[in-house]
PDB file of C-alpha atoms and ligand atoms in Angstrom:
ATOM      1  CA  MET J   1       0.001   0.003   0.002  1.00  0.00           C
ATOM      2  CA  GLY J   2       2.916   2.352   0.611  1.00  0.00           C
ATOM      3  CA  ILE J   3       2.935   5.420   2.763  1.00  0.00           C
ATOM      4  CA  GLN J   4      -0.356   6.855   3.992  1.00  0.00           C
ATOM      5  CA  ILE J   5      -1.016  10.099   5.858  1.00  0.00           C
ATOM      6  CA  THR J   6      -4.028  10.188   8.172  1.00  0.00           C
ATOM      7  CA  PRO J   7      -4.485  13.666   9.693  1.00  0.00           C
ATOM      8  CA  SER J   8      -6.116  13.786  13.111  1.00  0.00           C
ATOM      9  CA  MET J   9      -9.260  15.902  12.976  1.00  0.00           C
ATOM     10  CA  LEU J  10      -8.817  16.528  16.716  1.00  0.00           C
ATOM     11  CA  ALA J  11      -6.593  19.453  15.722  1.00  0.00           C
ATOM     12  CA  SER J  12      -9.098  20.827  13.208  1.00  0.00           C
ATOM     13  CA  ASP J  13     -11.995  23.241  13.729  1.00  0.00           C
ATOM     14  CA  PHE J  14     -14.829  21.113  15.160  1.00  0.00           C
ATOM     15  CA  ALA J  15     -17.354  23.721  14.054  1.00  0.00           C
ATOM     16  CA  ASN J  16     -16.413  23.112  10.418  1.00  0.00           C
ATOM     17  CA  LEU J  17     -15.426  19.471  10.015  1.00  0.00           C
ATOM     18  CA  GLU J  18     -16.643  19.230   6.427  1.00  0.00           C
ATOM     19  CA  THR J  19     -14.607  22.257   5.336  1.00  0.00           C
ATOM     20  CA  GLU J  20     -11.591  21.078   7.306  1.00  0.00           C
ATOM     21  CA  ALA J  21     -11.685  17.676   5.579  1.00  0.00           C
ATOM     22  CA  ALA J  22     -11.839  19.445   2.227  1.00  0.00           C
ATOM     23  CA  ARG J  23      -8.692  21.422   3.132  1.00  0.00           C
ATOM     24  CA  ILE J  24      -6.712  18.154   3.245  1.00  0.00           C
ATOM     25  CA  SER J  25      -7.841  16.533   0.004  1.00  0.00           C
ATOM     26  CA  GLY J  26      -4.473  14.798  -0.328  1.00  0.00           C
ATOM     27  CA  ALA J  27      -4.979  12.871   2.928  1.00  0.00           C
ATOM     28  CA  ASP J  28      -5.570   9.146   2.623  1.00  0.00           C
ATOM     29  CA  TRP J  29      -7.920   8.909   5.614  1.00  0.00           C
ATOM     30  CA  LEU J  30      -9.467  11.171   8.241  1.00  0.00           C
ATOM     31  CA  HIS J  31      -8.341  10.076  11.705  1.00  0.00           C
ATOM     32  CA  MET J  32     -11.114  10.611  14.265  1.00  0.00           C
ATOM     33  CA  ASP J  33     -10.138  10.445  17.944  1.00  0.00           C
ATOM     34  CA  VAL J  34     -12.964   9.110  20.078  1.00  0.00           C
ATOM     35  CA  MET J  35     -12.331   9.727  23.801  1.00  0.00           C
ATOM     36  CA  ASP J  36     -14.763   8.811  26.564  1.00  0.00           C
ATOM     37  CA  ASN J  37     -13.272  10.514  29.640  1.00  0.00           C
ATOM     38  CA  HIS J  38     -12.753   7.061  31.188  1.00  0.00           C
ATOM     39  CA  PHE J  39     -10.111   5.260  29.172  1.00  0.00           C
ATOM     40  CA  VAL J  40      -8.433   8.648  28.740  1.00  0.00           C
ATOM     41  CA  PRO J  41      -8.956  11.876  30.716  1.00  0.00           C
ATOM     42  CA  ASN J  42     -10.584  13.716  27.837  1.00  0.00           C
ATOM     43  CA  LEU J  43     -13.939  13.733  26.043  1.00  0.00           C
ATOM     44  CA  THR J  44     -14.251  14.374  22.326  1.00  0.00           C
ATOM     45  CA  LEU J  45     -16.831  12.912  19.975  1.00  0.00           C
ATOM     46  CA  GLY J  46     -18.718   9.733  19.200  1.00  0.00           C
ATOM     47  CA  ALA J  47     -20.506   7.799  16.484  1.00  0.00           C
ATOM     48  CA  PRO J  48     -23.059  10.513  15.542  1.00  0.00           C
ATOM     49  CA  VAL J  49     -20.291  12.964  14.600  1.00  0.00           C
ATOM     50  CA  ILE J  50     -18.470  10.291  12.615  1.00  0.00           C
ATOM     51  CA  GLU J  51     -21.693   9.390  10.847  1.00  0.00           C
ATOM     52  CA  ALA J  52     -22.247  13.020   9.876  1.00  0.00           C
ATOM     53  CA  LEU J  53     -18.707  13.498   8.586  1.00  0.00           C
ATOM     54  CA  ALA J  54     -18.664  10.166   6.722  1.00  0.00           C
ATOM     55  CA  LYS J  55     -21.634  11.380   4.662  1.00  0.00           C
ATOM     56  CA  VAL J  56     -19.909  14.521   3.418  1.00  0.00           C
ATOM     57  CA  ALA J  57     -16.162  13.769   3.378  1.00  0.00           C
ATOM     58  CA  ALA J  58     -14.292  12.459   0.338  1.00  0.00           C
ATOM     59  CA  GLN J  59     -11.785  10.497   2.421  1.00  0.00           C
ATOM     60  CA  PRO J  60     -12.601   7.315   4.359  1.00  0.00           C
ATOM     61  CA  ILE J  61     -12.726   7.504   8.149  1.00  0.00           C
ATOM     62  CA  ASP J  62     -10.169   5.916  10.475  1.00  0.00           C
ATOM     63  CA  ALA J  63     -11.812   5.809  13.921  1.00  0.00           C
ATOM     64  CA  HIS J  64      -9.397   5.593  16.884  1.00  0.00           C
ATOM     65  CA  LEU J  65     -11.415   4.493  19.898  1.00  0.00           C
ATOM     66  CA  MET J  66      -9.852   5.553  23.185  1.00  0.00           C
ATOM     67  CA  ILE J  67     -12.776   4.188  25.165  1.00  0.00           C
ATOM     68  CA  GLU J  68     -13.662   1.607  27.784  1.00  0.00           C
ATOM     69  CA  ASP J  69     -15.581  -1.435  26.631  1.00  0.00           C
ATOM     70  CA  PRO J  70     -14.758  -1.310  22.901  1.00  0.00           C
ATOM     71  CA  ASP J  71     -16.258  -4.828  22.728  1.00  0.00           C
ATOM     72  CA  ARG J  72     -19.621  -3.206  23.186  1.00  0.00           C
ATOM     73  CA  TRP J  73     -19.188   0.033  21.234  1.00  0.00           C
ATOM     74  CA  ALA J  74     -16.749  -0.561  18.346  1.00  0.00           C
ATOM     75  CA  PRO J  75     -19.286  -2.237  16.017  1.00  0.00           C
ATOM     76  CA  SER J  76     -21.470   0.874  16.099  1.00  0.00           C
ATOM     77  CA  TYR J  77     -18.593   2.865  14.592  1.00  0.00           C
ATOM     78  CA  VAL J  78     -18.590   0.575  11.568  1.00  0.00           C
ATOM     79  CA  GLU J  79     -22.315   1.164  11.289  1.00  0.00           C
ATOM     80  CA  ALA J  80     -21.643   4.920  11.507  1.00  0.00           C
ATOM     81  CA  GLY J  81     -19.476   4.639   8.396  1.00  0.00           C
ATOM     82  CA  ALA J  82     -15.892   4.270   9.650  1.00  0.00           C
ATOM     83  CA  GLN J  83     -13.933   2.093   7.228  1.00  0.00           C
ATOM     84  CA  SER J  84     -11.195   1.376   9.763  1.00  0.00           C
ATOM     85  CA  VAL J  85     -11.856   0.925  13.475  1.00  0.00           C
ATOM     86  CA  THR J  86      -9.035   0.844  16.034  1.00  0.00           C
ATOM     87  CA  PHE J  87      -9.633  -0.433  19.562  1.00  0.00           C
ATOM     88  CA  HIS J  88      -7.135  -0.323  22.429  1.00  0.00           C
ATOM     89  CA  VAL J  89      -6.052  -3.794  23.456  1.00  0.00           C
ATOM     90  CA  GLU J  90      -5.719  -2.563  27.056  1.00  0.00           C
ATOM     91  CA  ALA J  91      -9.491  -1.996  27.084  1.00  0.00           C
ATOM     92  CA  ALA J  92     -10.713  -4.935  25.005  1.00  0.00           C
ATOM     93  CA  LYS J  93     -12.047  -7.962  26.879  1.00  0.00           C
ATOM     94  CA  ALA J  94     -12.024 -10.289  23.859  1.00  0.00           C
ATOM     95  CA  PRO J  95      -9.832  -8.735  21.152  1.00  0.00           C
ATOM     96  CA  VAL J  96     -10.087 -11.681  18.758  1.00  0.00           C
ATOM     97  CA  ARG J  97     -13.850 -11.737  18.874  1.00  0.00           C
ATOM     98  CA  LEU J  98     -13.926  -7.950  18.543  1.00  0.00           C
ATOM     99  CA  ALA J  99     -11.556  -7.858  15.536  1.00  0.00           C
ATOM    100  CA  ARG J 100     -13.643 -10.553  13.830  1.00  0.00           C
ATOM    101  CA  GLU J 101     -16.811  -8.616  14.466  1.00  0.00           C
ATOM    102  CA  ILE J 102     -15.353  -5.398  13.028  1.00  0.00           C
ATOM    103  CA  ARG J 103     -14.230  -7.273   9.905  1.00  0.00           C
ATOM    104  CA  ALA J 104     -17.534  -9.127   9.577  1.00  0.00           C
ATOM    105  CA  LYS J 105     -19.319  -5.788   9.578  1.00  0.00           C
ATOM    106  CA  GLY J 106     -17.103  -4.659   6.696  1.00  0.00           C
ATOM    107  CA  ALA J 107     -14.383  -2.441   8.176  1.00  0.00           C
ATOM    108  CA  ARG J 108     -10.654  -2.876   8.687  1.00  0.00           C
ATOM    109  CA  ALA J 109      -9.849  -4.060  12.207  1.00  0.00           C
ATOM    110  CA  SER J 110      -6.989  -2.401  14.042  1.00  0.00           C
ATOM    111  CA  MET J 111      -5.420  -2.807  17.497  1.00  0.00           C
ATOM    112  CA  ALA J 112      -3.746   0.061  19.364  1.00  0.00           C
ATOM    113  CA  LEU J 113      -1.011  -0.116  22.002  1.00  0.00           C
ATOM    114  CA  LYS J 114      -0.271   2.598  24.574  1.00  0.00           C
ATOM    115  CA  PRO J 115       3.423   3.428  25.050  1.00  0.00           C
ATOM    116  CA  ALA J 116       3.874   0.972  27.949  1.00  0.00           C
ATOM    117  CA  THR J 117       2.035  -1.909  26.278  1.00  0.00           C
ATOM    118  CA  PRO J 118       4.303  -4.448  24.549  1.00  0.00           C
ATOM    119  CA  ILE J 119       3.495  -5.954  21.151  1.00  0.00           C
ATOM    120  CA  GLU J 120       4.929  -9.421  21.829  1.00  0.00           C
ATOM    121  CA  PRO J 121       2.000 -10.881  23.831  1.00  0.00           C
ATOM    122  CA  TYR J 122      -0.261 -10.125  20.867  1.00  0.00           C
ATOM    123  CA  GLU J 123       1.798 -11.687  18.097  1.00  0.00           C
ATOM    124  CA  ASP J 124      -0.688 -14.509  17.612  1.00  0.00           C
ATOM    125  CA  LEU J 125      -3.485 -11.962  17.019  1.00  0.00           C
ATOM    126  CA  LEU J 126      -1.825 -10.458  13.948  1.00  0.00           C
ATOM    127  CA  PRO J 127      -3.709 -12.604  11.399  1.00  0.00           C
ATOM    128  CA  GLU J 128      -6.942 -11.174  12.841  1.00  0.00           C
ATOM    129  CA  LEU J 129      -5.842  -7.587  12.188  1.00  0.00           C
ATOM    130  CA  ASP J 130      -5.518  -5.179   9.276  1.00  0.00           C
ATOM    131  CA  MET J 131      -3.485  -2.602  11.170  1.00  0.00           C
ATOM    132  CA  VAL J 132      -1.506  -2.151  14.398  1.00  0.00           C
ATOM    133  CA  LEU J 133      -1.342   1.330  15.948  1.00  0.00           C
ATOM    134  CA  VAL J 134       1.712   2.080  18.071  1.00  0.00           C
ATOM    135  CA  MET J 135       1.010   5.207  20.143  1.00  0.00           C
ATOM    136  CA  THR J 136       3.968   7.582  20.357  1.00  0.00           C
ATOM    137  CA  VAL J 137       2.381   9.694  23.118  1.00  0.00           C
ATOM    138  CA  GLU J 138       0.118   8.733  26.024  1.00  0.00           C
ATOM    139  CA  PRO J 139      -3.346   8.890  24.450  1.00  0.00           C
ATOM    140  CA  GLY J 140      -5.699  11.670  25.484  1.00  0.00           C
ATOM    141  CA  PHE J 141      -4.528  14.922  23.982  1.00  0.00           C
ATOM    142  CA  GLY J 142      -3.165  16.364  20.762  1.00  0.00           C
ATOM    143  CA  GLY J 143      -0.049  18.471  20.653  1.00  0.00           C
ATOM    144  CA  GLN J 144       2.109  16.322  22.942  1.00  0.00           C
ATOM    145  CA  LYS J 145       5.799  15.672  22.467  1.00  0.00           C
ATOM    146  CA  PHE J 146       6.803  12.583  20.478  1.00  0.00           C
ATOM    147  CA  LEU J 147       8.154   9.765  22.692  1.00  0.00           C
ATOM    148  CA  ASP J 148      11.355   8.382  21.213  1.00  0.00           C
ATOM    149  CA  ILE J 149      11.199   5.445  23.637  1.00  0.00           C
ATOM    150  CA  CYS J 150       8.450   3.996  21.394  1.00  0.00           C
ATOM    151  CA  LEU J 151      10.748   3.617  18.369  1.00  0.00           C
ATOM    152  CA  PRO J 152      12.116   0.183  19.343  1.00  0.00           C
ATOM    153  CA  LYS J 153       8.554  -1.093  19.647  1.00  0.00           C
ATOM    154  CA  ILE J 154       7.781   0.136  16.141  1.00  0.00           C
ATOM    155  CA  GLN J 155      10.792  -1.837  14.933  1.00  0.00           C
ATOM    156  CA  ARG J 156       9.706  -4.958  16.821  1.00  0.00           C
ATOM    157  CA  ALA J 157       6.158  -4.622  15.492  1.00  0.00           C
ATOM    158  CA  ARG J 158       7.532  -4.321  11.963  1.00  0.00           C
ATOM    159  CA  THR J 159       9.597  -7.476  12.405  1.00  0.00           C
ATOM    160  CA  LEU J 160       6.587  -9.438  13.663  1.00  0.00           C
ATOM    161  CA  ILE J 161       4.341  -8.135  10.884  1.00  0.00           C
ATOM    162  CA  ASP J 162       6.901  -9.067   8.230  1.00  0.00           C
ATOM    163  CA  LYS J 163       7.287 -12.488   9.808  1.00  0.00           C
ATOM    164  CA  HIS J 164       3.554 -13.094   9.498  1.00  0.00           C
ATOM    165  CA  GLY J 165       3.567 -11.944   5.922  1.00  0.00           C
ATOM    166  CA  GLY J 166       0.033 -10.537   5.731  1.00  0.00           C
ATOM    167  CA  ASP J 167      -0.773  -7.062   4.480  1.00  0.00           C
ATOM    168  CA  ILE J 168      -0.946  -5.458   7.919  1.00  0.00           C
ATOM    169  CA  TRP J 169      -0.410  -1.703   8.134  1.00  0.00           C
ATOM    170  CA  LEU J 170       1.667  -0.206  10.964  1.00  0.00           C
ATOM    171  CA  GLN J 171       0.367   3.169  12.130  1.00  0.00           C
ATOM    172  CA  VAL J 172       2.005   5.678  14.476  1.00  0.00           C
ATOM    173  CA  ASP J 173       0.075   8.368  16.340  1.00  0.00           C
ATOM    174  CA  GLY J 174       1.248  11.211  18.559  1.00  0.00           C
ATOM    175  CA  GLY J 175       3.736  13.992  18.002  1.00  0.00           C
ATOM    176  CA  VAL J 176       4.311  13.044  14.365  1.00  0.00           C
ATOM    177  CA  SER J 177       5.732  16.017  12.466  1.00  0.00           C
ATOM    178  CA  LEU J 178       8.393  16.885   9.923  1.00  0.00           C
ATOM    179  CA  ASP J 179      10.877  16.492  12.785  1.00  0.00           C
ATOM    180  CA  THR J 180       9.838  12.981  13.800  1.00  0.00           C
ATOM    181  CA  ILE J 181       8.206  11.260  10.826  1.00  0.00           C
ATOM    182  CA  GLU J 182      11.468  10.039   9.298  1.00  0.00           C
ATOM    183  CA  ARG J 183      12.394   8.236  12.520  1.00  0.00           C
ATOM    184  CA  CYS J 184       9.018   6.485  12.487  1.00  0.00           C
ATOM    185  CA  ALA J 185       9.339   5.478   8.832  1.00  0.00           C
ATOM    186  CA  GLU J 186      12.850   4.236   9.393  1.00  0.00           C
ATOM    187  CA  ALA J 187      11.585   2.076  12.279  1.00  0.00           C
ATOM    188  CA  GLY J 188       9.014   0.532   9.937  1.00  0.00           C
ATOM    189  CA  ALA J 189       5.769   2.534  10.209  1.00  0.00           C
ATOM    190  CA  ASP J 190       3.777   3.078   7.007  1.00  0.00           C
ATOM    191  CA  VAL J 191       0.642   4.944   8.193  1.00  0.00           C
ATOM    192  CA  PHE J 192       1.168   8.279   9.918  1.00  0.00           C
ATOM    193  CA  VAL J 193      -1.325  10.215  12.043  1.00  0.00           C
ATOM    194  CA  ALA J 194      -0.528  13.908  12.407  1.00  0.00           C
ATOM    195  CA  GLY J 195      -2.833  16.393  14.097  1.00  0.00           C
ATOM    196  CA  SER J 196      -1.209  19.626  15.140  1.00  0.00           C
ATOM    197  CA  ALA J 197       1.523  19.347  12.502  1.00  0.00           C
ATOM    198  CA  VAL J 198      -1.107  19.355   9.743  1.00  0.00           C
ATOM    199  CA  PHE J 199      -3.679  21.793  11.089  1.00  0.00           C
ATOM    200  CA  SER J 200      -1.281  24.353  12.479  1.00  0.00           C
ATOM    201  CA  ALA J 201       0.322  24.642   9.029  1.00  0.00           C
ATOM    202  CA  ASP J 202      -0.645  27.580   6.819  1.00  0.00           C
ATOM    203  CA  ASP J 203      -1.458  25.102   4.062  1.00  0.00           C
ATOM    204  CA  PRO J 204      -2.556  21.795   5.650  1.00  0.00           C
ATOM    205  CA  ASP J 205      -2.688  19.948   2.324  1.00  0.00           C
ATOM    206  CA  ALA J 206       0.864  21.018   1.457  1.00  0.00           C
ATOM    207  CA  MET J 207       1.922  19.736   4.912  1.00  0.00           C
ATOM    208  CA  VAL J 208       0.288  16.358   4.145  1.00  0.00           C
ATOM    209  CA  ALA J 209       2.347  16.191   0.946  1.00  0.00           C
ATOM    210  CA  GLU J 210       5.506  17.251   2.749  1.00  0.00           C
ATOM    211  CA  LEU J 211       5.031  14.642   5.484  1.00  0.00           C
ATOM    212  CA  ARG J 212       4.550  12.002   2.788  1.00  0.00           C
ATOM    213  CA  THR J 213       7.804  13.026   1.073  1.00  0.00           C
ATOM    214  CA  HIS J 214       9.751  12.975   4.337  1.00  0.00           C
ATOM    215  CA  ALA J 215       8.391   9.526   5.257  1.00  0.00           C
ATOM    216  CA  GLY J 216       9.230   8.261   1.778  1.00  0.00           C
ATOM    217  CA  ARG J 217      12.907   9.015   2.286  1.00  0.00           C
ATOM    218  CA  HIS J 218      13.068   6.316   4.900  1.00  0.00           C
ATOM    219  CA  THR J 219      10.845   3.452   3.937  1.00  0.00           C
ATOM    220  CA  HIS J 220      12.032   0.221   5.436  1.00  0.00           C
TER     221      HIS J 220
HETATM  222  C1  DX5 O 301      -3.904  11.422  20.970  1.00  0.00           C
HETATM  223  C2  DX5 O 301      -4.636  11.155  19.686  1.00  0.00           C
HETATM  224  C3  DX5 O 301      -3.900  11.627  18.500  1.00  0.00           C
HETATM  225  C4  DX5 O 301      -3.698  13.127  18.447  1.00  0.00           C
HETATM  226  C5  DX5 O 301      -2.515  13.409  17.604  1.00  0.00           C
HETATM  227  O1  DX5 O 301      -4.480  10.754  22.017  1.00  0.00           O
HETATM  228  O2  DX5 O 301      -4.830   9.759  19.518  1.00  0.00           O
HETATM  229  O3  DX5 O 301      -4.489  11.160  17.295  1.00  0.00           O
HETATM  230  O4  DX5 O 301      -4.812  13.798  17.947  1.00  0.00           O
HETATM  231  O5  DX5 O 301      -2.229  14.773  17.686  1.00  0.00           O
HETATM  232  P1  DX5 O 301      -0.762  15.327  17.458  1.00  0.00           P
HETATM  233  O6  DX5 O 301      -0.346  14.921  16.059  1.00  0.00           O
HETATM  234  O7  DX5 O 301      -0.914  16.770  17.634  1.00  0.00           O
HETATM  235  O8  DX5 O 301       0.119  14.669  18.477  1.00  0.00           O
HETATM  236 ZN1   ZN O 302      -5.447   9.080  17.468  1.00  0.00          ZN
END
């Protein structure tokens, strides 16, 4: 699939999501951060907002669920129109069943890991997944500083994914910018979330293109 850039709409103007999506027409996906004020100490948006944006946006929606009980709620995000749904493995009670349910409903199934969560215990789950998300900040807020300590885990995730041979994408999220994206690509990531880097730029779409070029210099 190659390099993909998935801007986080958390850093966009929530009063104008349709217009904001149109400002980043070169983006591969729209990353939507769902926070429930339980799994993370912040509250953002839910399925109704995703459903509204999915109807008007040109790009597909990548829903990142930072919520308790994804087993119960994740399927409703597929119904809302998200074409990729990411649950946190720390919150999932039955990640295999959940990934199968997301796929059965017609979306890509993805598993996220917080910075302190290792990938190794979940190696056997990889065939059930379309993407692994390695967080490079503690989830909850945009605009945080990139955590370099997560780079070895990106490398280890890449090794495991390659070993399994399937077409599993490796996404990074948190503090990704022109300064940090090359390190992530070098470690083996191929899908890049960027919130503040994209929406604080004068020309967000040009920033999407620039991030893509920088990542492309260091594909594994
Ligand atoms: C953090 C969210 C991220 C965030 C990224 O919990 O999952 O997607 O919006 O924002 P930046 O790129 O500003 O770190
Ligand atoms: Zn996110």
